[in-house]
Each structure stands twice: as structure tokens, then as C-alpha cells.
PDB file of C-alpha atoms in Angstrom:
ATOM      1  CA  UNK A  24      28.854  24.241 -60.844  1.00 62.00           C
ATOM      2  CA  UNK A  25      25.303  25.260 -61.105  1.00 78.00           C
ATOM      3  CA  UNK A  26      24.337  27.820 -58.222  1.00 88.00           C
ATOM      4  CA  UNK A  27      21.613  26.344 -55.690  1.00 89.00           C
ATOM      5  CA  UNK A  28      18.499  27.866 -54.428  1.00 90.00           C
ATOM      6  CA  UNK A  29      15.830  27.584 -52.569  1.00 89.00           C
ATOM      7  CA  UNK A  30      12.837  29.513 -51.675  1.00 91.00           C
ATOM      8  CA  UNK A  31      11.323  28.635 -48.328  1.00 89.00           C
ATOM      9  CA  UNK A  32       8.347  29.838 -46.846  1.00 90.00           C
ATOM     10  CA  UNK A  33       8.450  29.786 -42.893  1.00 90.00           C
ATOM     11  CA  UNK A  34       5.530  30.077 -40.180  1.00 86.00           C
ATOM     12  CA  UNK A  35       6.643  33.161 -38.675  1.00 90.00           C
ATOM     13  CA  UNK A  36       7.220  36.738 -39.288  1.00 92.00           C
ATOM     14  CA  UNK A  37       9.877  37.935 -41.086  1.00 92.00           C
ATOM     15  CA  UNK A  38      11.057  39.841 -38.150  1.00 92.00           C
ATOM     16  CA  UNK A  39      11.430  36.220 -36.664  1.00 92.00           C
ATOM     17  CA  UNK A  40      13.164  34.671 -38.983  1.00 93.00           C
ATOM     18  CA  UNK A  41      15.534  37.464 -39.695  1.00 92.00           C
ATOM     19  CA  UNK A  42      16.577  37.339 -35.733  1.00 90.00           C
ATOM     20  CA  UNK A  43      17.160  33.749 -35.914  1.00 90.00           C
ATOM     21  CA  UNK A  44      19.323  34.242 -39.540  1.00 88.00           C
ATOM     22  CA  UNK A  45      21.373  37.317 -38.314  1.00 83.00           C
ATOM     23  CA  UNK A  46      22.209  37.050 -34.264  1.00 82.00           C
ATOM     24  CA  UNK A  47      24.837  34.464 -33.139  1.00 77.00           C
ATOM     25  CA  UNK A  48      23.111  33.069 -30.206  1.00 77.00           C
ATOM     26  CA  UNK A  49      19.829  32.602 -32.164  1.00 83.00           C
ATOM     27  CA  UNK A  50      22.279  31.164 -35.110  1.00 82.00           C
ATOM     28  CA  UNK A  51      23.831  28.540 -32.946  1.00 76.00           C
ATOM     29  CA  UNK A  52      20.761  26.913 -31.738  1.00 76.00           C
ATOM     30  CA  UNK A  53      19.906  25.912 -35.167  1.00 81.00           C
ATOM     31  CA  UNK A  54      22.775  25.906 -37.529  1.00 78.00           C
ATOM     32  CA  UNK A  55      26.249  25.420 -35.310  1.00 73.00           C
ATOM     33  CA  UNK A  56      28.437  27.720 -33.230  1.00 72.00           C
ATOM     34  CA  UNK A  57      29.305  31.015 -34.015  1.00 70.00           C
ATOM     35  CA  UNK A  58      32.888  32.314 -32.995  1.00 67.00           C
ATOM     36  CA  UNK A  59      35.473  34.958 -34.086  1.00 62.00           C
ATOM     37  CA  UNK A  60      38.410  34.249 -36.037  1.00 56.00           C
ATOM     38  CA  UNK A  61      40.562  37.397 -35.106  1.00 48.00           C
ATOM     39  CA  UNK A  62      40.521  38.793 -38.609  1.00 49.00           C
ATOM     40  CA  UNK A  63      38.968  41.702 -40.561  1.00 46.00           C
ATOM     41  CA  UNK A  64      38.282  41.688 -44.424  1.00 48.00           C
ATOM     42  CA  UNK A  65      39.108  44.678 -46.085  1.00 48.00           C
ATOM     43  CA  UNK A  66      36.009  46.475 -45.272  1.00 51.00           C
ATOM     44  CA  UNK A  67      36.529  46.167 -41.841  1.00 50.00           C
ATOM     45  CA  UNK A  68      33.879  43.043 -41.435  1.00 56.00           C
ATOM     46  CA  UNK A  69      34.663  40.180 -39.389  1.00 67.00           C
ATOM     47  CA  UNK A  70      35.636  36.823 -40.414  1.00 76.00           C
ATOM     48  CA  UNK A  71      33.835  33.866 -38.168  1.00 77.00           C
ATOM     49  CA  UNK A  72      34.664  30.257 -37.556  1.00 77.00           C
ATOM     50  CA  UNK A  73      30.822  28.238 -38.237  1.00 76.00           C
ATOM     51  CA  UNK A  74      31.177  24.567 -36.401  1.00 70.00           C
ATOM     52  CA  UNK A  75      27.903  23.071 -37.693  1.00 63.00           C
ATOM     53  CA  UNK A  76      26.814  19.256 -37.037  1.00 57.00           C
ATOM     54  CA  UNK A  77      27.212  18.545 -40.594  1.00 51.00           C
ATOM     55  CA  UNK A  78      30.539  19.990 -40.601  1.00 49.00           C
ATOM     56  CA  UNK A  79      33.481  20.616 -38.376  1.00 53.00           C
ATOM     57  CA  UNK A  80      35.052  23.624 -39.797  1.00 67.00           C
ATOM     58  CA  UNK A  81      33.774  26.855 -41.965  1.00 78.00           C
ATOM     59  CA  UNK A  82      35.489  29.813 -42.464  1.00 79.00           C
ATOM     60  CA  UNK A  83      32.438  32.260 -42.934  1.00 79.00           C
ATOM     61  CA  UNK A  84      33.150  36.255 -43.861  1.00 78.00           C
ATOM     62  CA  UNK A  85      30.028  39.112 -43.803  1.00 74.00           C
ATOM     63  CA  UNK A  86      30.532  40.807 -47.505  1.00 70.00           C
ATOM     64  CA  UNK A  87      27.265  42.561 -47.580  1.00 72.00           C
ATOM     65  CA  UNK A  88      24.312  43.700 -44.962  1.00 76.00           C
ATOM     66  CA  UNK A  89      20.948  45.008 -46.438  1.00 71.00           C
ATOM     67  CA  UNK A  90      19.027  46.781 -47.607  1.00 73.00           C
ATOM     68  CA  UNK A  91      16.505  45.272 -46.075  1.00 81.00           C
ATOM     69  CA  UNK A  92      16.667  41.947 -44.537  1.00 89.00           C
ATOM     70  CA  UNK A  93      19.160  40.832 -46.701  1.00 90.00           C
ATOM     71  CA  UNK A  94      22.951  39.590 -46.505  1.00 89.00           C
ATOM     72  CA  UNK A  95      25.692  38.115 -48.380  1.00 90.00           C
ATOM     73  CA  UNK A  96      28.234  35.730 -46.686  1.00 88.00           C
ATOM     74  CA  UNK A  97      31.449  34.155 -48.426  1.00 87.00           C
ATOM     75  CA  UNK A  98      31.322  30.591 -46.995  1.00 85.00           C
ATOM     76  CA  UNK A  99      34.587  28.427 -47.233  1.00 82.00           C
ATOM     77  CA  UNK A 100      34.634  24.658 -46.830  1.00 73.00           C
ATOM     78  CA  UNK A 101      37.379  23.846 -43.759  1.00 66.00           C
ATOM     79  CA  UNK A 102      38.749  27.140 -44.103  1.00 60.00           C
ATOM     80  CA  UNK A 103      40.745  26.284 -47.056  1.00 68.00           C
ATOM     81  CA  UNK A 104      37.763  25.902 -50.140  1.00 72.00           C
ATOM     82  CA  UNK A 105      37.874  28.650 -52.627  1.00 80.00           C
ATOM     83  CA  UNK A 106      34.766  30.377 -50.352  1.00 85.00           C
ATOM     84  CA  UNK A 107      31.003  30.303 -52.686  1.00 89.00           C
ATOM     85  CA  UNK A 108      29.021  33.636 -52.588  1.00 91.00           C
ATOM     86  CA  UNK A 109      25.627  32.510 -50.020  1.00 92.00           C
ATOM     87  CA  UNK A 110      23.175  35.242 -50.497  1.00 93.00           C
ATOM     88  CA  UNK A 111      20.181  35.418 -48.104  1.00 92.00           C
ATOM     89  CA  UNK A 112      16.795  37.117 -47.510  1.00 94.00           C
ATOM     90  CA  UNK A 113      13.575  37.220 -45.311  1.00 94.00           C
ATOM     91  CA  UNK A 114      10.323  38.480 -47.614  1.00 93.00           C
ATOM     92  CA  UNK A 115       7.237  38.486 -46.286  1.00 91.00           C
ATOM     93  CA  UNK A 116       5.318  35.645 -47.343  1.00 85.00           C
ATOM     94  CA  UNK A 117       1.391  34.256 -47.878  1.00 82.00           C
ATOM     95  CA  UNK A 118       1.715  32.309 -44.160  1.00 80.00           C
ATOM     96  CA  UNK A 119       4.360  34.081 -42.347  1.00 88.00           C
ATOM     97  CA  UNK A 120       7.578  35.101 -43.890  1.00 92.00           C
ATOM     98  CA  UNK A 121       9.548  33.760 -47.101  1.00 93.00           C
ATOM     99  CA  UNK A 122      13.567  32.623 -47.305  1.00 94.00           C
ATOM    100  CA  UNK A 123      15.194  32.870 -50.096  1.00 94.00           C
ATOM    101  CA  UNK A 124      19.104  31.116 -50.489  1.00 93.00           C
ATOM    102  CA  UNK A 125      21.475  31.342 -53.129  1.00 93.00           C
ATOM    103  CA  UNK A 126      24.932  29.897 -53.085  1.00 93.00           C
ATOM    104  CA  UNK A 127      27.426  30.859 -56.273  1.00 91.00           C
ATOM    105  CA  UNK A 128      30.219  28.510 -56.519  1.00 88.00           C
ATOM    106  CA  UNK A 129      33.517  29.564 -57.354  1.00 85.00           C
ATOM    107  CA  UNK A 130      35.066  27.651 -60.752  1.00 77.00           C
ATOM    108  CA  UNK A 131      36.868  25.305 -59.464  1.00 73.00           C
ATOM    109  CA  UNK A 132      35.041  23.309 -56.556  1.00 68.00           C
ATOM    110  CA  UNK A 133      36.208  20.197 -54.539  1.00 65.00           C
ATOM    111  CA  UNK A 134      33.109  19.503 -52.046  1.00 66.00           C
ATOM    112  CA  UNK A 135      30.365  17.991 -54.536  1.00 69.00           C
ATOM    113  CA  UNK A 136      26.995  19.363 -55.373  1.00 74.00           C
ATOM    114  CA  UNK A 137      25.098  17.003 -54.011  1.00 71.00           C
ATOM    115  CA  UNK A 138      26.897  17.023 -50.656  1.00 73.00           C
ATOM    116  CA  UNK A 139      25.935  21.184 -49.914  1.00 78.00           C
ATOM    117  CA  UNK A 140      22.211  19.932 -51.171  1.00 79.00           C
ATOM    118  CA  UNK A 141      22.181  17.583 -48.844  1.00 75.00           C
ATOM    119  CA  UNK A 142      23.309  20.511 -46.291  1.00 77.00           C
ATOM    120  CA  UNK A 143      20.734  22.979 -47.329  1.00 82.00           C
ATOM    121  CA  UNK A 144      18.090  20.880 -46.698  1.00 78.00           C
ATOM    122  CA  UNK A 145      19.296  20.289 -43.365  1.00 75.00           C
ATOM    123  CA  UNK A 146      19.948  23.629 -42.214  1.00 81.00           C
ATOM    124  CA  UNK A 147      15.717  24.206 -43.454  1.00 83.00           C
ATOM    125  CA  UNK A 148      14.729  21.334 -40.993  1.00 79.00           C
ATOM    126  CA  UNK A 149      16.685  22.539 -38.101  1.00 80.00           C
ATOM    127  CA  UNK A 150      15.759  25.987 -38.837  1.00 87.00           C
ATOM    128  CA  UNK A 151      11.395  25.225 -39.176  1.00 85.00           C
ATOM    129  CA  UNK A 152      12.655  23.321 -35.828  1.00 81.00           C
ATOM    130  CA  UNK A 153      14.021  26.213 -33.971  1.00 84.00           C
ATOM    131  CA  UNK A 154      11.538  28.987 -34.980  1.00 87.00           C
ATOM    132  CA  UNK A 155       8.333  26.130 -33.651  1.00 81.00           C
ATOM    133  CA  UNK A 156      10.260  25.817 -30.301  1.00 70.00           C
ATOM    134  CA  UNK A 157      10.642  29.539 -29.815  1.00 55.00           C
ATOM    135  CA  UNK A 158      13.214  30.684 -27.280  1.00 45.00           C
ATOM    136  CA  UNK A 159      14.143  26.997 -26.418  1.00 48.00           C
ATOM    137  CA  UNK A 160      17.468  25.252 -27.120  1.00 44.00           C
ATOM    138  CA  UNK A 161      18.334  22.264 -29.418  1.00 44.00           C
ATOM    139  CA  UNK A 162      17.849  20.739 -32.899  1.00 42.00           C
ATOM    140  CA  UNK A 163      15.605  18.108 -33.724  1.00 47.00           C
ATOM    141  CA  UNK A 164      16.085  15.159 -31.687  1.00 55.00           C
ATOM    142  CA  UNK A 165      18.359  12.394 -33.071  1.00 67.00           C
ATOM    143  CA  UNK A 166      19.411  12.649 -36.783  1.00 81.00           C
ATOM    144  CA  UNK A 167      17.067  13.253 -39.765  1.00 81.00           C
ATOM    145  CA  UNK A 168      15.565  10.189 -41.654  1.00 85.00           C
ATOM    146  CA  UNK A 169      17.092   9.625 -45.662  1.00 89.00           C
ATOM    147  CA  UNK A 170      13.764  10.037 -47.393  1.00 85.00           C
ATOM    148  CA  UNK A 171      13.836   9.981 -51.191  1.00 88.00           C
ATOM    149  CA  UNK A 172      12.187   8.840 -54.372  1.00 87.00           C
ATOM    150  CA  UNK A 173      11.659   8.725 -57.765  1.00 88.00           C
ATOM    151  CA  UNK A 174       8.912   7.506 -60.353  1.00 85.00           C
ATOM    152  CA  UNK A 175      10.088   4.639 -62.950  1.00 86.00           C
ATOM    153  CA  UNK A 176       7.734   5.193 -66.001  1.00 80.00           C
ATOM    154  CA  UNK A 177       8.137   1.545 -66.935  1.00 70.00           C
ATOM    155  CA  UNK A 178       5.250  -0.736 -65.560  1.00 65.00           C
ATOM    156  CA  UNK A 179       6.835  -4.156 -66.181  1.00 73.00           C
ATOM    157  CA  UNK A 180      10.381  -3.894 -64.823  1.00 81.00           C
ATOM    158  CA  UNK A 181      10.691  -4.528 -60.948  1.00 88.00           C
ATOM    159  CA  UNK A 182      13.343  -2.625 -58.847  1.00 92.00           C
ATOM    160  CA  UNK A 183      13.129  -4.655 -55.845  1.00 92.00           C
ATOM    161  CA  UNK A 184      13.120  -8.277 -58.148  1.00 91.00           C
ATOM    162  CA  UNK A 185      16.346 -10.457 -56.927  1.00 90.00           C
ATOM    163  CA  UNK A 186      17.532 -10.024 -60.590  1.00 88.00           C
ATOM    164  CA  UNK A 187      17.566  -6.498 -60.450  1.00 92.00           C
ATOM    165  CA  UNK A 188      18.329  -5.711 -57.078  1.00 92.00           C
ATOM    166  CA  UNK A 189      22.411  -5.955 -57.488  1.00 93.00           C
ATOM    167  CA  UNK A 190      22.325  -3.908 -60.788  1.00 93.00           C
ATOM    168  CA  UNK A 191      21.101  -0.400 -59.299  1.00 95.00           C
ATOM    169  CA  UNK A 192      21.564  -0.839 -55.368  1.00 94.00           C
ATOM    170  CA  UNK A 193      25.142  -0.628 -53.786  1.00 94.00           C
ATOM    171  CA  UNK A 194      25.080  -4.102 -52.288  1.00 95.00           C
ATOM    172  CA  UNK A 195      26.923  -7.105 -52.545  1.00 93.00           C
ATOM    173  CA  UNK A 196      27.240 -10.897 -51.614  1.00 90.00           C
ATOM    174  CA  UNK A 197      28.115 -14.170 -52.585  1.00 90.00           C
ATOM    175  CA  UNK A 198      24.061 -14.311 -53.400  1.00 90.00           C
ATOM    176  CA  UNK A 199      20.499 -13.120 -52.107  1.00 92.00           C
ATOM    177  CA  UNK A 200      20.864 -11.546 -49.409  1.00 93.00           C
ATOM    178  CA  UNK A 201      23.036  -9.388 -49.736  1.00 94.00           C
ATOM    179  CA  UNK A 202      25.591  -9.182 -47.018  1.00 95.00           C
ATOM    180  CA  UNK A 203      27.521  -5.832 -47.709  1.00 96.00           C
ATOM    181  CA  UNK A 204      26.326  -1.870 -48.282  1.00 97.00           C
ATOM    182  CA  UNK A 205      28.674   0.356 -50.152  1.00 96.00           C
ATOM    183  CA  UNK A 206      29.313   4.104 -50.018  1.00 94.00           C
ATOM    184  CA  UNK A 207      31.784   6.134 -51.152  1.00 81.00           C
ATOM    185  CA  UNK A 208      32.869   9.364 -49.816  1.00 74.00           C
ATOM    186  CA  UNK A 209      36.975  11.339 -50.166  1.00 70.00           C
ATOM    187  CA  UNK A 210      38.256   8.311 -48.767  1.00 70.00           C
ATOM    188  CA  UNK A 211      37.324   6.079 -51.417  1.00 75.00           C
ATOM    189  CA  UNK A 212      34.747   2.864 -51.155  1.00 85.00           C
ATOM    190  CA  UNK A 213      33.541   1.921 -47.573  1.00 91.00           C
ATOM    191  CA  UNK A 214      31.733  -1.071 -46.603  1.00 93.00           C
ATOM    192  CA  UNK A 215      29.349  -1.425 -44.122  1.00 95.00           C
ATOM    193  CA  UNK A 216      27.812  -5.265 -42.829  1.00 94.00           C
ATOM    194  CA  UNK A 217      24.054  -6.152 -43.615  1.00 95.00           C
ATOM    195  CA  UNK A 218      22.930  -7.747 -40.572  1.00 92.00           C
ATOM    196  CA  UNK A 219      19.490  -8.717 -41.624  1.00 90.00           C
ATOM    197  CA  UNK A 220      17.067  -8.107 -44.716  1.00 93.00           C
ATOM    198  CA  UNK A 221      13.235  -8.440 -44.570  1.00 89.00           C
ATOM    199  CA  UNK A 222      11.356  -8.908 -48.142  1.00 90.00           C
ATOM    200  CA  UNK A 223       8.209  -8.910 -49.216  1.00 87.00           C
ATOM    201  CA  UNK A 224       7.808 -10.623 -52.448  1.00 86.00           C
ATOM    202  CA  UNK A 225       9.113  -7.923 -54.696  1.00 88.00           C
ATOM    203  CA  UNK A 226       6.919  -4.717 -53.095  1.00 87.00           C
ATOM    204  CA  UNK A 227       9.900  -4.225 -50.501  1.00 89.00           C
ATOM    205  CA  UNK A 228      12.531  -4.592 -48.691  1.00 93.00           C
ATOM    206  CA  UNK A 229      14.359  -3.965 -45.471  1.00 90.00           C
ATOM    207  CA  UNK A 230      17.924  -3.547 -44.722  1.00 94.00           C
ATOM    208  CA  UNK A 231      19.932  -3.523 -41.299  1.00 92.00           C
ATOM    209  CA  UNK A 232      23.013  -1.373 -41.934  1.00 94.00           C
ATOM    210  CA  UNK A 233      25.336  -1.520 -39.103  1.00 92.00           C
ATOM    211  CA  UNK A 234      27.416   1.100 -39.145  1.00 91.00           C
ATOM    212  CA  UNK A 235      29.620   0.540 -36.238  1.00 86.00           C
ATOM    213  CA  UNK A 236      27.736   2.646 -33.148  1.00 82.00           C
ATOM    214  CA  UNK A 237      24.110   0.763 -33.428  1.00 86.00           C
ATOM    215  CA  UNK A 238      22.387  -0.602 -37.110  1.00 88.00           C
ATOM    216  CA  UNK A 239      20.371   1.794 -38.915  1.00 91.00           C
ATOM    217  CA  UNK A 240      17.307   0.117 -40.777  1.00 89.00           C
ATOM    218  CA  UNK A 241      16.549   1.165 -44.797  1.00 93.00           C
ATOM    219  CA  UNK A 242      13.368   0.472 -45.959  1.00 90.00           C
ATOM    220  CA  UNK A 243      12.825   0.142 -49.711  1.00 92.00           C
ATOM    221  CA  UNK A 244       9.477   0.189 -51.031  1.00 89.00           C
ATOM    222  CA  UNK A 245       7.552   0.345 -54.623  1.00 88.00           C
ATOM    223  CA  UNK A 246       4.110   1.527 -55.205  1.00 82.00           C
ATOM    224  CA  UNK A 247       2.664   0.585 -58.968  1.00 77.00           C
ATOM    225  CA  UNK A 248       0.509   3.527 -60.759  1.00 70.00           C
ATOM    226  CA  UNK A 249      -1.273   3.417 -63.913  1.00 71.00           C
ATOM    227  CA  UNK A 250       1.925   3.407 -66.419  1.00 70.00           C
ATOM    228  CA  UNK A 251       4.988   2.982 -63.931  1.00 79.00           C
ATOM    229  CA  UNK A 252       6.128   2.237 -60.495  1.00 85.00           C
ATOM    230  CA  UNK A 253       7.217   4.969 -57.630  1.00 86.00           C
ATOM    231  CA  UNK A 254      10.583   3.797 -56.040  1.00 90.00           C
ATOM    232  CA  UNK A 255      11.070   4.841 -52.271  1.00 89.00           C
ATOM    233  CA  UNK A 256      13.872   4.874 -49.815  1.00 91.00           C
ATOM    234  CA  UNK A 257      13.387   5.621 -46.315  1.00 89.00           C
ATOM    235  CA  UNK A 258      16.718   4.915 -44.033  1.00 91.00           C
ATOM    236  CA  UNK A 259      16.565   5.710 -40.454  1.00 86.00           C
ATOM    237  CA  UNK A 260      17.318   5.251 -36.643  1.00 84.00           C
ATOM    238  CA  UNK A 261      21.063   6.944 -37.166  1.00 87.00           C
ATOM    239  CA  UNK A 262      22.639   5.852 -33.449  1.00 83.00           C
ATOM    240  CA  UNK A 263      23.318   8.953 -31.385  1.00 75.00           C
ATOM    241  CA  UNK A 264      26.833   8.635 -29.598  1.00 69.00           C
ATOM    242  CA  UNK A 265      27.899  10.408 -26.550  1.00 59.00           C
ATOM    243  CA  UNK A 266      30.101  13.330 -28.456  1.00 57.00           C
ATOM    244  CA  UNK A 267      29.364  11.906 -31.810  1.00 63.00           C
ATOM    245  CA  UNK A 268      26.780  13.197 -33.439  1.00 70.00           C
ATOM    246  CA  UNK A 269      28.854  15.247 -35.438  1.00 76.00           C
ATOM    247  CA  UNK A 270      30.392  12.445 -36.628  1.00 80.00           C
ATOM    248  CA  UNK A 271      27.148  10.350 -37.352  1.00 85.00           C
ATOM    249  CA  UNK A 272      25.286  13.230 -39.509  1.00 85.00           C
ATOM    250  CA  UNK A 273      28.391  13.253 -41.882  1.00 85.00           C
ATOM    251  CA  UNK A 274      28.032   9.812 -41.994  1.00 88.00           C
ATOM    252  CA  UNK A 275      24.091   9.943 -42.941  1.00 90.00           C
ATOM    253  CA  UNK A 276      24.772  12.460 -45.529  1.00 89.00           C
ATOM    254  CA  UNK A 277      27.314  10.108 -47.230  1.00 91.00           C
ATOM    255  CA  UNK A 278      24.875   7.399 -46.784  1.00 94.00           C
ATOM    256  CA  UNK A 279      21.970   9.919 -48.570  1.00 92.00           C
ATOM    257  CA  UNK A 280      23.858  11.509 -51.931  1.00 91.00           C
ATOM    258  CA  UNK A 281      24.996   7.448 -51.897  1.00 94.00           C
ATOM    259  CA  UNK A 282      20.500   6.388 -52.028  1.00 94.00           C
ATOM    260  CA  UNK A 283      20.458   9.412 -54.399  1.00 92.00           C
ATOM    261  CA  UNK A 284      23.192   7.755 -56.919  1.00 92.00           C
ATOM    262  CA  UNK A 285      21.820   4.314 -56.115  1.00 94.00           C
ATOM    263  CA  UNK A 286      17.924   5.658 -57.380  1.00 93.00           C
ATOM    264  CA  UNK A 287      19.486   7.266 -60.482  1.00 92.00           C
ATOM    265  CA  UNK A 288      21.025   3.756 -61.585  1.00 92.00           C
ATOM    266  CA  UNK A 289      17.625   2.276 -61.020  1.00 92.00           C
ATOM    267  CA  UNK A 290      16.119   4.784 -63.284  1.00 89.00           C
ATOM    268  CA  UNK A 291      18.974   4.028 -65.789  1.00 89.00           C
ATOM    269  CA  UNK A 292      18.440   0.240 -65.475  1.00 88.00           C
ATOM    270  CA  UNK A 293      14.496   0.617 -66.072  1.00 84.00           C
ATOM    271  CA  UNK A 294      15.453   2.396 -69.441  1.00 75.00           C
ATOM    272  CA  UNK A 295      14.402   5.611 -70.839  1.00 62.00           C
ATOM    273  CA  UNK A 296      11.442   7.913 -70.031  1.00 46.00           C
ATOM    274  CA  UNK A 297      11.711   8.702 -66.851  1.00 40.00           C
ATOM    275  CA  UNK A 298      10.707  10.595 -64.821  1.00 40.00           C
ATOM    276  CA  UNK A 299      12.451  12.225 -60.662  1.00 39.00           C
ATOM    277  CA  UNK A 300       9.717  13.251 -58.050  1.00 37.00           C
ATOM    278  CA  UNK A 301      10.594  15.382 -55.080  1.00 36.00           C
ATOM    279  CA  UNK A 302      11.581  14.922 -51.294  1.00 37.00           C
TER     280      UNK A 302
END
């Protein structure tokens, strides 16, 4: 699996940023409690249990401190992953201070690619988050918004057309509308109820995902440009649940590499030429 990285420049100095990367209670505001797991690696460093709100349980071991502000953690899915190598340092940057992340994965690797960049960008937002709020407490209310897209280089073919809609978008029916959302995570296919769907001709369209504590709305939209169309996805207000949210972030990151599948079969559909766009 291809390593992932990610340079990130911050607003703040890099004496900031390395306080809120290297001491626990600064750590926990932004990325998930920090505790001690009663064990030592061989060179005497401890071994710490990470609960983050993406994830319930990471074994996380210190293999390397400086020079500099640098460090090197081995980070193990549930404790039981064959742990990736997460290497991370603060550099002073043109408007503050600059992160840099890279995370080697061991050969054999059950938690999917998409799923830890899904994570990383997470851990970015709460992070910008915490270092604008200072001293004070908490991650960014509620759950982060899905926002994705991609640019279809093929002017005539229409995403959002009731002919095409079923072929690229994990929906289903006995007809238009759609009544059903798919994803799929480790426990194979899940099915969530479409409680309503807004259209507009075929420049967008809304869907009302329930998905079981409140219904989230996805908005689907195309823009036409001079040669192809830009295809967006923006799927938000994720229900927050007394002692939950834990629970409802995995759920919107299954829901998010599930839109990032869904827009590569649209590309696929539209046929060949074309071209991905950023966040």
C-alpha cells in the first residue's frame, strides 16, 4: 500500500503546533484520549492506548523523538493491525508553521486506504480547530460535512439524468426515486431508507438518508464548463447522539470512501478522459 502524506501549513508557530502534536492534554482536545498501556518497548518508550472519535481503539508506541520537532510513532489499528510507521514534523512555514505526515504501511494491511485518508483529513480539521480556539476545549461542533468532487471531461453525458442516475450512484428502487442508499463497510452491504429526494431538472439533486438517529441530507449538484461538467457531493447534518458520536463519525466515514467509490463509477460511466479535482 502506497504510503500517505500530507504537507499542511498551519496559522501558528511552530512552537504551537509542536505543543499541541507532542503533550497529551493538548493531544486529547483535538485528536482523542491519551492513556498508558502499562508496557515499555525495548528502548524503554511507552506504549499508549489513542481512543479517537473516528476510532475506538489504537495501540500507539513512541519509536523516535527529534532532532528537532520531529517524531516517529508505530500506530496499530485496534491493537491487533500489523502497526504502520507515522512520521511527523513542525517546519516553519510562509504563514505560521508547516506539518508534514507520513504513514508507511506494513505489507500486508486489512484497514483500507481510503478509510486512514479519510482519517487524516479529519485529524487536520480538528487540529486547524484546536490551535484557532487556543487554550479552549472541544472539536468542531457536530460532525464534518462529506464534501467531494470531480470534473467529467464529457460535455454531453448527464450524471444526475434518471437514466444515469442508478448506473454510478449506490441507490436503488422499484423506479425514480430511489428509495434505498447503499454502503458497504467489514460487515458487508448496509442499507439505509431514502425518505425524500428533491430534483431539479437534471442540475441536482437532494437526498434524505435516514440513518437511524435523525436523516442526514446529500446534495448532488453539476456545474457545466466549457468541455465537461464538475460533479459535486455535499452530505451533511450527521445527528449527534447523547454518547454516540463516536459511533456516528465511523458511520460518516463509511458513508464518504462510499461518495468517493460512487464519483469514480460516474467518471467510469462518462467514459474516458477524465479528469479528479480536489477536496
Amino acid at each position: 500500500m502506497k504510503a500517505i502524506e500530507r504537507a499542511v501549513p498551519l496559522p501558528a508557530s511552530p512552537d504551537r503546533v509542536w505543543r499541541a502534536l507532542s503533550v497529551p492534554a493538548e493531544i486529547g482536545r483535538w485528536l482523542g484520549g491519551l492513556g498508558p498501556y502499562g508496557e515499555r518497548t525495548g528502548g524503554g518508550l511507552d506504549t499508549w492506548i489513542l481512543s479517537t472519535p473516528a476510532l475506538e481503539y489504537v495501540r500507539l508506541g513512541a519509536a523516535r523523538i527529534g532532532p528537532g520537532r520531529s517524531l516517529s510513532v508505530e500506530w496499530s489499528e485496534f491493537g491487533v493491525e500489523a502497526p504502520s510507521l507515522i512520521r511527523v514534523a513542525v517546519e516553519t512555514g510562509p504563514a505560521g508553521a508547516l506539518l508534514r505526515v507520513r504513514e508507511e504501511f506494513p505489507h500486508r494491511r486489512s484497514v483500507p486506504r481510503a478509510a486512514r485518508e479519510v482519517f487524516w483529513d479529519d485529524c487536520v480539521e480538528r487540529l486547524r480547530f484546536h490551535l484557532s480556539e487556543g487554550d479552549r476545549s472541544g472539536a468542531p461542533p457536530g460532525i464534518r460535512s462529506i464534501a467531494l468532487g470531480v470534473r467529467i471531461p464529457v460535455g454531453t453525458w448527464l450524471p444526475l439524468h434518471r437514466g444515469n442516475l442508478f448506473r454510478w450512484l449506490p441507490v436503488s428502487g422499484p423506479g425514480y426515486p430511489p428509495t434505498s442508499f447503499y454502503v458497504v463497510d467489514d460487515a458487508g452491504p448496509r442499507r439505509f431508507p431514502v425518505r425524500r429526494v428533491e430534483d431539479y431538472f437534471d442540475e441536482r439533486i437532494s437526498l434524505f438518508v435516514d440513518v437511524g438517529d435523525g436523516v442526514t441530507r446529500a446534495v448532488v449538484r453539476t456545474a457545466h464548463e466549457e468541455g465537461g461538467v464538475t460533479l459535486s457531493v455535499h452530505h451533511s447534518q450527521w445527528p449527534l447522539v447523547s454518547g454516540g458520536e463516536s459511533r456516528m463519525t465511523r458511520l460518516r466515514d463509511v458513508f464518504e470512501i462510499t461518495w468517493r467509490a460512487s464519483l469514480d463509477r460516474a467518471m467510469r460511466a462518462a467514459g474516458p478522459g477524465e479528469e479528479r479535482h480536489g477536496r
